[in-house]
mmCIF file of N, CA and C in Angstrom:
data_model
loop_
_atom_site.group_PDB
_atom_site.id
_atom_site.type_symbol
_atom_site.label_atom_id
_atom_site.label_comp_id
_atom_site.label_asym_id
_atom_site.label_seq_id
_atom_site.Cartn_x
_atom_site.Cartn_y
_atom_site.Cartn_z
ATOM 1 N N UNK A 1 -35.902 -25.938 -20.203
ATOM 2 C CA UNK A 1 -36.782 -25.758 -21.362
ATOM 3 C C UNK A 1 -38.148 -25.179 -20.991
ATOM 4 N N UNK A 2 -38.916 -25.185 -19.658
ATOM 5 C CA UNK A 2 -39.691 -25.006 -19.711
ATOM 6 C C UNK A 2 -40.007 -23.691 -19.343
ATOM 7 N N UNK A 3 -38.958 -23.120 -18.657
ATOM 8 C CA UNK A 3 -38.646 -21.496 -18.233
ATOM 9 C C UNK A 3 -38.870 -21.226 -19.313
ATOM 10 N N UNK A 4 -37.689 -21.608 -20.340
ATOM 11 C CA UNK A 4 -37.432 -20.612 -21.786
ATOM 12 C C UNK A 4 -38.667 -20.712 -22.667
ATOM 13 N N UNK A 5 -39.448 -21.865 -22.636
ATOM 14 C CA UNK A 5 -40.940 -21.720 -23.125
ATOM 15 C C UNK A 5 -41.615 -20.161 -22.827
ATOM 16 N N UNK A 6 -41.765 -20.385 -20.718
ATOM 17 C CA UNK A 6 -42.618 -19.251 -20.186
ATOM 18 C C UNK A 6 -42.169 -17.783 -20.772
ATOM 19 N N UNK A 7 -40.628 -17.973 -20.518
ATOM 20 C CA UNK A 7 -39.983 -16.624 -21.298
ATOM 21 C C UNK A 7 -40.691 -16.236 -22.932
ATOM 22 N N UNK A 8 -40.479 -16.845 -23.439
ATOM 23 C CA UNK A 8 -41.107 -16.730 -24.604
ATOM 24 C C UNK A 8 -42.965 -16.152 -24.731
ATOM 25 N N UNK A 9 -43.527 -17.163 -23.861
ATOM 26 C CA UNK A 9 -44.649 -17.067 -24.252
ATOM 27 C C UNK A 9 -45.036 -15.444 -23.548
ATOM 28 N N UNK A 10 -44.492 -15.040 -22.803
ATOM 29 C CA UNK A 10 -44.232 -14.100 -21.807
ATOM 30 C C UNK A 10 -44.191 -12.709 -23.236
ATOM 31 N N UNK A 11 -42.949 -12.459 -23.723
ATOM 32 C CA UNK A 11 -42.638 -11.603 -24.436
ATOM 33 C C UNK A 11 -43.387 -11.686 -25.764
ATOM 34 N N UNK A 12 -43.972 -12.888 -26.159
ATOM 35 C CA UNK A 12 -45.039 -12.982 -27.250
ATOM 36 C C UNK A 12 -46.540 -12.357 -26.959
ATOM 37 N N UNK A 13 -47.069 -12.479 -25.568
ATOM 38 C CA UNK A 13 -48.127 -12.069 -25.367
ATOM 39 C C UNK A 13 -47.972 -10.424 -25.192
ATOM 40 N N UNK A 14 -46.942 -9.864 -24.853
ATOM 41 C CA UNK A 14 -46.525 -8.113 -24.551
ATOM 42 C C UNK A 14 -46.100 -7.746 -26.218
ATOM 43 N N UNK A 15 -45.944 -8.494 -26.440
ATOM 44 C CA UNK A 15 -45.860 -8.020 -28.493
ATOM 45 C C UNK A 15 -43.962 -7.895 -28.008
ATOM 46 N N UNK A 16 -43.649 -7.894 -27.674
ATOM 47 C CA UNK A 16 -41.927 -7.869 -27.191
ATOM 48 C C UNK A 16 -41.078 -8.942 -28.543
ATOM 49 N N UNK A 17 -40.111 -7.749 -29.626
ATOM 50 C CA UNK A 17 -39.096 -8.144 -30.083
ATOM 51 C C UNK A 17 -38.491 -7.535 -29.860
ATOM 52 N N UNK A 18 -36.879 -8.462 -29.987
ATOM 53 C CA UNK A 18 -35.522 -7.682 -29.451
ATOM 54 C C UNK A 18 -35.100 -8.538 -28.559
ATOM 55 N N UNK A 19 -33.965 -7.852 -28.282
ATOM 56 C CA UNK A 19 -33.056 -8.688 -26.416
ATOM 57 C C UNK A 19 -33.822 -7.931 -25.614
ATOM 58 N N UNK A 20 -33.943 -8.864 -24.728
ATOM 59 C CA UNK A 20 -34.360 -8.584 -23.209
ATOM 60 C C UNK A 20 -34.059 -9.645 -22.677
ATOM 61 N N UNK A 21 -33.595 -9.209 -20.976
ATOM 62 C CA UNK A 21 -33.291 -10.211 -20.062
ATOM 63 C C UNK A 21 -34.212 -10.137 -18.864
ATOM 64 N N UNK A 22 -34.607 -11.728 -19.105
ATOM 65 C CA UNK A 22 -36.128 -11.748 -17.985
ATOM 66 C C UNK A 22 -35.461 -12.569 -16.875
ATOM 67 N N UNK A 23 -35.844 -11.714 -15.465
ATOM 68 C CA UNK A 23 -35.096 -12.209 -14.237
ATOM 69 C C UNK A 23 -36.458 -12.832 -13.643
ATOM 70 N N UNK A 24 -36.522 -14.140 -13.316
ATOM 71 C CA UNK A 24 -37.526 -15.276 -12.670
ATOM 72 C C UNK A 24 -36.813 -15.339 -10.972
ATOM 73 N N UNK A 25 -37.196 -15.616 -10.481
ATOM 74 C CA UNK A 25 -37.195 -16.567 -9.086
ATOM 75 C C UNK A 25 -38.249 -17.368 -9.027
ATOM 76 N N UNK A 26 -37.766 -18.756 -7.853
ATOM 77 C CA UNK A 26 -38.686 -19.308 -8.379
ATOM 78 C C UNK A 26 -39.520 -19.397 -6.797
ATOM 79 N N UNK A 27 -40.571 -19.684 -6.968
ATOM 80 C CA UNK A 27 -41.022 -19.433 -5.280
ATOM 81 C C UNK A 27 -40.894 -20.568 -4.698
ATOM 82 N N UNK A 28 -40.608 -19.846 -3.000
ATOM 83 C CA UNK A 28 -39.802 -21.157 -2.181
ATOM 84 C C UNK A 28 -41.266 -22.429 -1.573
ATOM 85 N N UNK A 29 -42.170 -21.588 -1.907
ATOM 86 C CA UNK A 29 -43.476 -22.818 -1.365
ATOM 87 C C UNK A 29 -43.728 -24.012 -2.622
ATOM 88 N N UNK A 30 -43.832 -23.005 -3.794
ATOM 89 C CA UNK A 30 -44.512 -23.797 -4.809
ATOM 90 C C UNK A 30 -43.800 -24.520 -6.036
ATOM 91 N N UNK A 31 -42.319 -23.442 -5.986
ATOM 92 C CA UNK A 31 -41.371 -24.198 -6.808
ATOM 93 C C UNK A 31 -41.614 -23.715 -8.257
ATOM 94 N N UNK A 32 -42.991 -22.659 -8.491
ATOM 95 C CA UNK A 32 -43.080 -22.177 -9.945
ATOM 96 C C UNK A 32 -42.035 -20.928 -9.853
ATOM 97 N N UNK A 33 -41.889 -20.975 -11.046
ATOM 98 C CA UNK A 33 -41.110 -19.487 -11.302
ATOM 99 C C UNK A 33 -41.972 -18.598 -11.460
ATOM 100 N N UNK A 34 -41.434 -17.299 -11.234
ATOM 101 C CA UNK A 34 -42.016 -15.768 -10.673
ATOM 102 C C UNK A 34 -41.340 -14.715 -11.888
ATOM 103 N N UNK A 35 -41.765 -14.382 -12.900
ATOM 104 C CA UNK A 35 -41.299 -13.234 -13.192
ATOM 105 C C UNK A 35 -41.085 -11.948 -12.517
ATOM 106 N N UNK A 36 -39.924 -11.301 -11.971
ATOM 107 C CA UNK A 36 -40.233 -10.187 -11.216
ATOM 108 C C UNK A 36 -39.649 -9.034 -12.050
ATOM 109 N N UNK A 37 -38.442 -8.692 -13.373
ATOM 110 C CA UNK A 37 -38.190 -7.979 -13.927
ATOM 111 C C UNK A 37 -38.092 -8.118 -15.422
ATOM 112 N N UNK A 38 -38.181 -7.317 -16.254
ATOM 113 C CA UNK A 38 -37.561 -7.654 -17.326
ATOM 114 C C UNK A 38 -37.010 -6.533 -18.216
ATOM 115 N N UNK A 39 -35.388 -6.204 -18.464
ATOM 116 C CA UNK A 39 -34.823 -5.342 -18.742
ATOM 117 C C UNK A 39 -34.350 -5.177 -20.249
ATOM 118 N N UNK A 40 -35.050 -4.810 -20.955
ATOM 119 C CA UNK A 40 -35.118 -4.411 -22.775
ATOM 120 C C UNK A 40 -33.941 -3.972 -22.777
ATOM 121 N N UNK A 41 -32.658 -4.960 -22.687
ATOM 122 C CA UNK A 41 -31.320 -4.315 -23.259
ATOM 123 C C UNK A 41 -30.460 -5.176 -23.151
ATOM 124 N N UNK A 42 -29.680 -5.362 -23.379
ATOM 125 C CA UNK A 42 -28.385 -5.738 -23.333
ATOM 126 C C UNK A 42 -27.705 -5.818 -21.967
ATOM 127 N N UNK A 43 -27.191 -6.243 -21.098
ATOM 128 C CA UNK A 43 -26.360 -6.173 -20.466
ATOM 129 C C UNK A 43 -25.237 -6.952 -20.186
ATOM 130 N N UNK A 44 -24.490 -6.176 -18.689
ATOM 131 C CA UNK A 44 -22.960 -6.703 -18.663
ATOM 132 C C UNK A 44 -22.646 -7.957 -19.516
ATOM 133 N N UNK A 45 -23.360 -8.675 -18.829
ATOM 134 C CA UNK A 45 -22.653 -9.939 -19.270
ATOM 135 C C UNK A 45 -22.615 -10.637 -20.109
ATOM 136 N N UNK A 46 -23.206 -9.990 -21.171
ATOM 137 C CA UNK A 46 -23.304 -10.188 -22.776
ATOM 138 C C UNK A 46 -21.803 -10.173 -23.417
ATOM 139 N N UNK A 47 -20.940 -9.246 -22.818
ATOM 140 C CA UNK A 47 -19.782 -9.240 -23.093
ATOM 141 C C UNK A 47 -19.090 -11.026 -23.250
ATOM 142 N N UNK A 48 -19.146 -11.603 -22.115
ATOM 143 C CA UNK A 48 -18.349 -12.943 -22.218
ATOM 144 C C UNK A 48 -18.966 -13.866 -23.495
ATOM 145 N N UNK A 49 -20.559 -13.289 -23.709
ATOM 146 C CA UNK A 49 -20.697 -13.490 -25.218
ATOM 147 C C UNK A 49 -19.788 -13.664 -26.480
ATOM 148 N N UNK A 50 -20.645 -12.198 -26.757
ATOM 149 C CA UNK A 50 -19.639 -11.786 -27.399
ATOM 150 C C UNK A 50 -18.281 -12.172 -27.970
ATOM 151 N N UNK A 51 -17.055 -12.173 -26.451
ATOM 152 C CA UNK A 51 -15.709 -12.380 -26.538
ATOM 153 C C UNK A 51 -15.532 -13.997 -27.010
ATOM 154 N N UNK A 52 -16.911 -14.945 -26.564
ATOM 155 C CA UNK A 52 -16.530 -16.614 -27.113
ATOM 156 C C UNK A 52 -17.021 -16.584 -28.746
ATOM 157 N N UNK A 53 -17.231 -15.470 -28.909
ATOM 158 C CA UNK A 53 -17.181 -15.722 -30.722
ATOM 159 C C UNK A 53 -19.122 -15.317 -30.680
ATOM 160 N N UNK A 54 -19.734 -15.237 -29.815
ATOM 161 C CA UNK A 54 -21.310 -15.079 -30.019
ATOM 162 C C UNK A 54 -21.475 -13.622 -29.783
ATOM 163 N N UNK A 55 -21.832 -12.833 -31.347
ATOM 164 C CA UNK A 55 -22.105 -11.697 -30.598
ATOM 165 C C UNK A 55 -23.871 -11.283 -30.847
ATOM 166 N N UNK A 56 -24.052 -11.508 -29.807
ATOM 167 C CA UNK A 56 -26.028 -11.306 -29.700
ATOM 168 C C UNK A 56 -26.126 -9.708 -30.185
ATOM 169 N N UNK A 57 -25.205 -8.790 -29.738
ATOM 170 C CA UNK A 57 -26.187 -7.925 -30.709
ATOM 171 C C UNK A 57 -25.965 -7.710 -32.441
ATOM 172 N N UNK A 58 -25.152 -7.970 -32.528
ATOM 173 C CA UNK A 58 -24.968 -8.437 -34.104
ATOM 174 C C UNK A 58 -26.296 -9.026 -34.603
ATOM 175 N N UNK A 59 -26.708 -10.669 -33.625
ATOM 176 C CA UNK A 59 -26.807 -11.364 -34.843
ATOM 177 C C UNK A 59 -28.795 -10.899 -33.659
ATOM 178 N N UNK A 60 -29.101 -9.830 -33.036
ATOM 179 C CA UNK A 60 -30.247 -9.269 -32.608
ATOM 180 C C UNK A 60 -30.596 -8.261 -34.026
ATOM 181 N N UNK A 61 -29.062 -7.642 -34.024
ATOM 182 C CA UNK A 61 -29.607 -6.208 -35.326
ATOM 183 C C UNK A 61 -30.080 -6.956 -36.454
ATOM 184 N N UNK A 62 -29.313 -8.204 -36.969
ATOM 185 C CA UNK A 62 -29.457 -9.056 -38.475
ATOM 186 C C UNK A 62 -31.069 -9.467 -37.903
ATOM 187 N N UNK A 63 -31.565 -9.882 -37.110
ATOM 188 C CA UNK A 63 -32.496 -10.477 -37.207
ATOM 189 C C UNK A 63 -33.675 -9.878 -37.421
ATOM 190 N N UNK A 64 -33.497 -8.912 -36.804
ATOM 191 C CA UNK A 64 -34.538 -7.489 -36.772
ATOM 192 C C UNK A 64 -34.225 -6.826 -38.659
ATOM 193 N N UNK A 65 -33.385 -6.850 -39.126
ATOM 194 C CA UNK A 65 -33.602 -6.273 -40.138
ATOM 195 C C UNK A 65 -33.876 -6.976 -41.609
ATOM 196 N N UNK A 66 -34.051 -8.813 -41.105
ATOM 197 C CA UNK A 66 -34.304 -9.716 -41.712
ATOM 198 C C UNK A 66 -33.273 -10.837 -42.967
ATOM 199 N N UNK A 67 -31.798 -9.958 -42.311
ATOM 200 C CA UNK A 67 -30.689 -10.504 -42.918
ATOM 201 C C UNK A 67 -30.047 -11.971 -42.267
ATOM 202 N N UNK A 68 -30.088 -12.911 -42.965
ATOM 203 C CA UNK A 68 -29.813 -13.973 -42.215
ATOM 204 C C UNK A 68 -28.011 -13.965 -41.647
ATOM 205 N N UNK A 69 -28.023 -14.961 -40.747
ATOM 206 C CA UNK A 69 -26.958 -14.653 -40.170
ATOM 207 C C UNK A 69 -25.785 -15.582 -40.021
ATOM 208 N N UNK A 70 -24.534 -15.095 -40.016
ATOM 209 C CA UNK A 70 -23.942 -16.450 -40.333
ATOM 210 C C UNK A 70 -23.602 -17.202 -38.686
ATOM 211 N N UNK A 71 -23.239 -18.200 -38.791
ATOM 212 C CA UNK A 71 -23.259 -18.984 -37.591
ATOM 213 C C UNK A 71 -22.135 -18.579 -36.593
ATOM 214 N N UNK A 72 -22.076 -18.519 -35.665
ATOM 215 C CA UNK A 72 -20.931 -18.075 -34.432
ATOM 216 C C UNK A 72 -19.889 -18.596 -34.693
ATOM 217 N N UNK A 73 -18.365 -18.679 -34.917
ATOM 218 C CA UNK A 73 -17.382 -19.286 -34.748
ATOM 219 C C UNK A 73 -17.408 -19.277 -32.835
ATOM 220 N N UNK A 74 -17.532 -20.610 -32.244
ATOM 221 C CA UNK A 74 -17.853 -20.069 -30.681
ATOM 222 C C UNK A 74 -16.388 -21.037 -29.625
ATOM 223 N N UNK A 75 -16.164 -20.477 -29.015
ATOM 224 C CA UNK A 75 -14.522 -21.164 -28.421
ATOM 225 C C UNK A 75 -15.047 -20.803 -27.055
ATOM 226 N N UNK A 76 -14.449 -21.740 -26.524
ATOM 227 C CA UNK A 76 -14.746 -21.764 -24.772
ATOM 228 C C UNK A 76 -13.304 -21.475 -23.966
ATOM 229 N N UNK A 77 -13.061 -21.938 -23.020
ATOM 230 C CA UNK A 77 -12.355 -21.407 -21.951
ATOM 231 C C UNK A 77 -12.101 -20.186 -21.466
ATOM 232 N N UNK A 78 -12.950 -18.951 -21.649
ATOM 233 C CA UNK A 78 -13.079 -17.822 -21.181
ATOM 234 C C UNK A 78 -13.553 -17.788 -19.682
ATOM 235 N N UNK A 79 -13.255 -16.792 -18.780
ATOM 236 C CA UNK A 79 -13.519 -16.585 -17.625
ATOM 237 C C UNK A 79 -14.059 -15.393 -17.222
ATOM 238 N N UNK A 80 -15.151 -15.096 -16.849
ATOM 239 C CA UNK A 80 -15.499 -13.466 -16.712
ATOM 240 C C UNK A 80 -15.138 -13.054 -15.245
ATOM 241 N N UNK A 81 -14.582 -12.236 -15.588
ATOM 242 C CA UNK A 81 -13.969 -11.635 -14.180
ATOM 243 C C UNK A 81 -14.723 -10.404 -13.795
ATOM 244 N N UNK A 82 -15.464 -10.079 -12.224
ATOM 245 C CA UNK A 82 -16.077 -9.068 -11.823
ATOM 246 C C UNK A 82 -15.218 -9.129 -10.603
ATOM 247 N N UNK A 83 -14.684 -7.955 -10.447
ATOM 248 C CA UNK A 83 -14.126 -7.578 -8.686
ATOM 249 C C UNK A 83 -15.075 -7.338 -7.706
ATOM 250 N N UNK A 84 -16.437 -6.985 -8.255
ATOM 251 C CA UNK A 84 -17.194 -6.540 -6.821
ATOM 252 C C UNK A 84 -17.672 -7.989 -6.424
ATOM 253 N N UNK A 85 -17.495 -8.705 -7.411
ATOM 254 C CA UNK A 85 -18.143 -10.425 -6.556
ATOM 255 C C UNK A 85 -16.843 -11.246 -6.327
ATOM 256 N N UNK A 86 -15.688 -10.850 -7.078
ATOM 257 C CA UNK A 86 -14.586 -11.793 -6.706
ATOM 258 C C UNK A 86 -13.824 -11.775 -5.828
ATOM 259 N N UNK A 87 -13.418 -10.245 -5.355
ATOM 260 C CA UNK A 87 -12.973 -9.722 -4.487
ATOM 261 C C UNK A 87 -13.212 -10.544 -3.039
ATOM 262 N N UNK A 88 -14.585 -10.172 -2.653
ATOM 263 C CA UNK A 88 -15.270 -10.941 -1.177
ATOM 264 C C UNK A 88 -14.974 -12.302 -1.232
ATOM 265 N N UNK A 89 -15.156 -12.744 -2.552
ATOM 266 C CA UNK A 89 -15.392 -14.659 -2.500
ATOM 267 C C UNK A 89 -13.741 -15.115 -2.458
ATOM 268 N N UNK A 90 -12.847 -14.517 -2.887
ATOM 269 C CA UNK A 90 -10.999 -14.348 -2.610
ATOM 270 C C UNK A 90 -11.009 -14.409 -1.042
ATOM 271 N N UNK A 91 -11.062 -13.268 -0.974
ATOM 272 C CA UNK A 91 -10.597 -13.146 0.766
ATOM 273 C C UNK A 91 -11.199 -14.667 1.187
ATOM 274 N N UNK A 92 -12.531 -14.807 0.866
ATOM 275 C CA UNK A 92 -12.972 -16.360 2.025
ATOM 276 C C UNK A 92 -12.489 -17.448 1.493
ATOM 277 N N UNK A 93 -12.122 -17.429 0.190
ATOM 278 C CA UNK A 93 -11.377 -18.175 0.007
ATOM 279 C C UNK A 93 -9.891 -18.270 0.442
ATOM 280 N N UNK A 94 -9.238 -17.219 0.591
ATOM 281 C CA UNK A 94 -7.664 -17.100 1.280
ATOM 282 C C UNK A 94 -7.865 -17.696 2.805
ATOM 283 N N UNK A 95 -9.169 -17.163 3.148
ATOM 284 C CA UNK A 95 -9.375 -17.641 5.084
ATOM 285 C C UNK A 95 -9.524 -19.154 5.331
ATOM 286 N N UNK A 96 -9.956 -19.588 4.090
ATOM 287 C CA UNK A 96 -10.466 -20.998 4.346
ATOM 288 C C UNK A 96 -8.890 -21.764 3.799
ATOM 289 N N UNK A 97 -8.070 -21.282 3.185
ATOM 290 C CA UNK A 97 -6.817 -21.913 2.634
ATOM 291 C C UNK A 97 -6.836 -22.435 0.944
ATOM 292 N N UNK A 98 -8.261 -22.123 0.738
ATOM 293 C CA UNK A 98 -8.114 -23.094 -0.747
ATOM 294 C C UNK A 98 -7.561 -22.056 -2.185
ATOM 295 N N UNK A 99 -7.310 -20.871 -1.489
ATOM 296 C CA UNK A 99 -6.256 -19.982 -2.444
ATOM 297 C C UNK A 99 -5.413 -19.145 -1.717
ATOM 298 N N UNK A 100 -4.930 -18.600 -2.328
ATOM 299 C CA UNK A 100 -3.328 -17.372 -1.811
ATOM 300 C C UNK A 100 -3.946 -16.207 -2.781
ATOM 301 N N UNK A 101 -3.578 -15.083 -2.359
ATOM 302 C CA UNK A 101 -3.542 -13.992 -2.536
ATOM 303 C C UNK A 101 -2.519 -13.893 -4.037
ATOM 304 N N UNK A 102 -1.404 -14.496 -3.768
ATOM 305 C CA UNK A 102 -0.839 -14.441 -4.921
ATOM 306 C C UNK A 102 -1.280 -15.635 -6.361
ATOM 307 N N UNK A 103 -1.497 -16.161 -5.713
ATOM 308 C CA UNK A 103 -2.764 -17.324 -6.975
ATOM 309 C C UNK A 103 -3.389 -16.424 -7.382
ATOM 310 N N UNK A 104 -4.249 -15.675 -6.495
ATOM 311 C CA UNK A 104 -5.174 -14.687 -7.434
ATOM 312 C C UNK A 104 -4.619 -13.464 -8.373
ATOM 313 N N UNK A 105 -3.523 -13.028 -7.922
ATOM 314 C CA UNK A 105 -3.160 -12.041 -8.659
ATOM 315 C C UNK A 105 -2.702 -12.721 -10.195
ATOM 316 N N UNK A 106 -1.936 -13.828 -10.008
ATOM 317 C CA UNK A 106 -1.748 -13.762 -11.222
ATOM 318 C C UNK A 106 -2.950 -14.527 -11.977
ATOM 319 N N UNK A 107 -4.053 -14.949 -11.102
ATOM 320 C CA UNK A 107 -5.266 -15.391 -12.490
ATOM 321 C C UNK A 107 -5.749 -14.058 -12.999
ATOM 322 N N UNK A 108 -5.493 -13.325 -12.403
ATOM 323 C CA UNK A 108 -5.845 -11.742 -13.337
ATOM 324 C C UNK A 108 -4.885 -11.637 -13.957
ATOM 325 N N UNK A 109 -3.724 -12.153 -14.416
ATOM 326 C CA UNK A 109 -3.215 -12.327 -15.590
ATOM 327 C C UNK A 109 -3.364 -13.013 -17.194
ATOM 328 N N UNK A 110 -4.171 -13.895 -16.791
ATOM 329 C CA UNK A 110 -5.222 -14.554 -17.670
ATOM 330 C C UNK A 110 -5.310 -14.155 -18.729
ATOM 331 N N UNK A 111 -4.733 -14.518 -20.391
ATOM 332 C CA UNK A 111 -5.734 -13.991 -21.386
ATOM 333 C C UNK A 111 -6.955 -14.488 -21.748
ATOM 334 N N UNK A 112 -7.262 -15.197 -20.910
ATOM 335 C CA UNK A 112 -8.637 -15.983 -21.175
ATOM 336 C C UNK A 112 -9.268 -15.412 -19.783
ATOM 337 N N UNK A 113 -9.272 -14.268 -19.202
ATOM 338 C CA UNK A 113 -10.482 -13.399 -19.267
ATOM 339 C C UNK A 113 -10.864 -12.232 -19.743
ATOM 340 N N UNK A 114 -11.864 -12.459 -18.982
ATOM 341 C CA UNK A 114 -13.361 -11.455 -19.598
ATOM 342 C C UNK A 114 -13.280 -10.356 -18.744
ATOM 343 N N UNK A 115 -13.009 -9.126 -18.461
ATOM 344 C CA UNK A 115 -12.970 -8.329 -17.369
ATOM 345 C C UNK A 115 -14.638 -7.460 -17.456
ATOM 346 N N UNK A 116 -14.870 -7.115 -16.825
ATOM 347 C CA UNK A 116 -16.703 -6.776 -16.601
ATOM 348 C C UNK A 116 -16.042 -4.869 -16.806
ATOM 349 N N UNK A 117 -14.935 -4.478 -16.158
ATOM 350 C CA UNK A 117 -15.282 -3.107 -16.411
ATOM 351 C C UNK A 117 -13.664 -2.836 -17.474
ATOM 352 N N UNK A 118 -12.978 -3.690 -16.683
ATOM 353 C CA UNK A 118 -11.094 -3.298 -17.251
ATOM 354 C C UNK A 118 -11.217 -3.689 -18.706
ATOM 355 N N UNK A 119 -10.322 -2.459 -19.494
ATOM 356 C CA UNK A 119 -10.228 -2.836 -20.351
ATOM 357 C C UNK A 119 -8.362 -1.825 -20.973
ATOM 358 N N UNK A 120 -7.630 -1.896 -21.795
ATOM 359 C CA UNK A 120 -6.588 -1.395 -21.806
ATOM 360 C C UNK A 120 -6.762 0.017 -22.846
ATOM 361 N N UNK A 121 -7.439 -0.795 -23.446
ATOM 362 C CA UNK A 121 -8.072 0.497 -24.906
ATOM 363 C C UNK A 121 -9.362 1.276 -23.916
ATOM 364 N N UNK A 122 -10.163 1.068 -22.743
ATOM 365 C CA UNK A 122 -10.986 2.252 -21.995
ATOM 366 C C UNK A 122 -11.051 1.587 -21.005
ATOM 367 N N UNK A 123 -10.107 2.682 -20.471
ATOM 368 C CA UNK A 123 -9.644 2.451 -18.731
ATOM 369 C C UNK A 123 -10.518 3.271 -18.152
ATOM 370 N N UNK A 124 -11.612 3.738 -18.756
ATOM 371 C CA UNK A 124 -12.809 5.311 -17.947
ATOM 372 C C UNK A 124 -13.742 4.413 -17.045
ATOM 373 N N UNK A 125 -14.205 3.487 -17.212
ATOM 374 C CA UNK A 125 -15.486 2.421 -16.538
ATOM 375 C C UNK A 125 -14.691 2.323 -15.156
ATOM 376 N N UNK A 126 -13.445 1.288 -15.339
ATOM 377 C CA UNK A 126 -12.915 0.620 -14.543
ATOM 378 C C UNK A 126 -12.665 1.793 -13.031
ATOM 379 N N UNK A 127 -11.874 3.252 -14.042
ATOM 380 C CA UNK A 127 -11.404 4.585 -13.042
ATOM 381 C C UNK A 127 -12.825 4.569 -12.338
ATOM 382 N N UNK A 128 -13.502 4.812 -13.045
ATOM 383 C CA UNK A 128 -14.875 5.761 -12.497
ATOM 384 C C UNK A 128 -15.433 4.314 -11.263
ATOM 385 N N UNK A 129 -15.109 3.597 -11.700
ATOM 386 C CA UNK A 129 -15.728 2.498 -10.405
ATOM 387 C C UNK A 129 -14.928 2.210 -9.468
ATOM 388 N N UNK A 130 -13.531 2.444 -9.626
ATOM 389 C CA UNK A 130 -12.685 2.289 -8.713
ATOM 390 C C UNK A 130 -12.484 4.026 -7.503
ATOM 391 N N UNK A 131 -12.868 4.808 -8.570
ATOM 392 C CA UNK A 131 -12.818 6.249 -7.600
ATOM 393 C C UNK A 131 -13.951 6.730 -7.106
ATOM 394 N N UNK A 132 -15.191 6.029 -7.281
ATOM 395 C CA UNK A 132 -16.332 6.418 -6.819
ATOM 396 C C UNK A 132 -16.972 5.742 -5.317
ATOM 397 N N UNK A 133 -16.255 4.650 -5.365
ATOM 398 C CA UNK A 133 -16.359 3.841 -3.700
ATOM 399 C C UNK A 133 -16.118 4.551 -2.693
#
């Protein structure tokens, strides 16, 4: 609560409406948090939003245009899946024994995930990140 205060009071004093995502660290001497970025948009991971029934830019556009909004239908057990972080943390997990290679393949069978680039209806993100390595 008290981050999301600073956040606030943060984007109130810059005149800042809209989404934005404010990245803090917190410092290792003093233990306060550090604003070091803050990115006026939307990103990735808004999606797993979204997909649990919350969609922030929906209910960002309603708010901005002063239409009230109706409440989220919101469902859990979703999983967001990224390969460039799951990938590495698999393998050490296969080395250490606490998964198989084939465990993982089929949790990417999952309809309860979230894929960060895959998608079946635009396979262009996923190509372009997989052929550009």
């Amino acid at each position: 609560p008290a981050l999301e205060a600073q956040a606030a009071s943060i984007m109130q004093r810059i005149g800042f409406q809209g989404v934005a995502n404010l990245d803090f660290k917190r410092h290792a001497d003093t233990g306060e948090f550090k604003l070091f970025e803050i990115n006026p948009r939307l990103s990735h991971w808004h999606i797993l939003a979204t997909r649990s029934g919350v969609n922030l830019p929906l209910l960002a556009y309603e708010d901005a245009i002063g239409r009230a909004s109706t409440p989220p239908s919101r469902h859990s057990g979703l999983r967001y899946v990224n390969g460039r972080h799951d990938l590495p943390a698999t393998r050490q997990y296969v080395r250490e024994g606490q998964w198989s290679w084939h465990r993982y393949a089929r949790s990417l069978l999952s309809r309860q995930n979230v894929y960060q680039r895959w998608s079946l209806t635009d396979p262009k993100p996923f190509l372009h990140a997989l052929l550009s390595r």
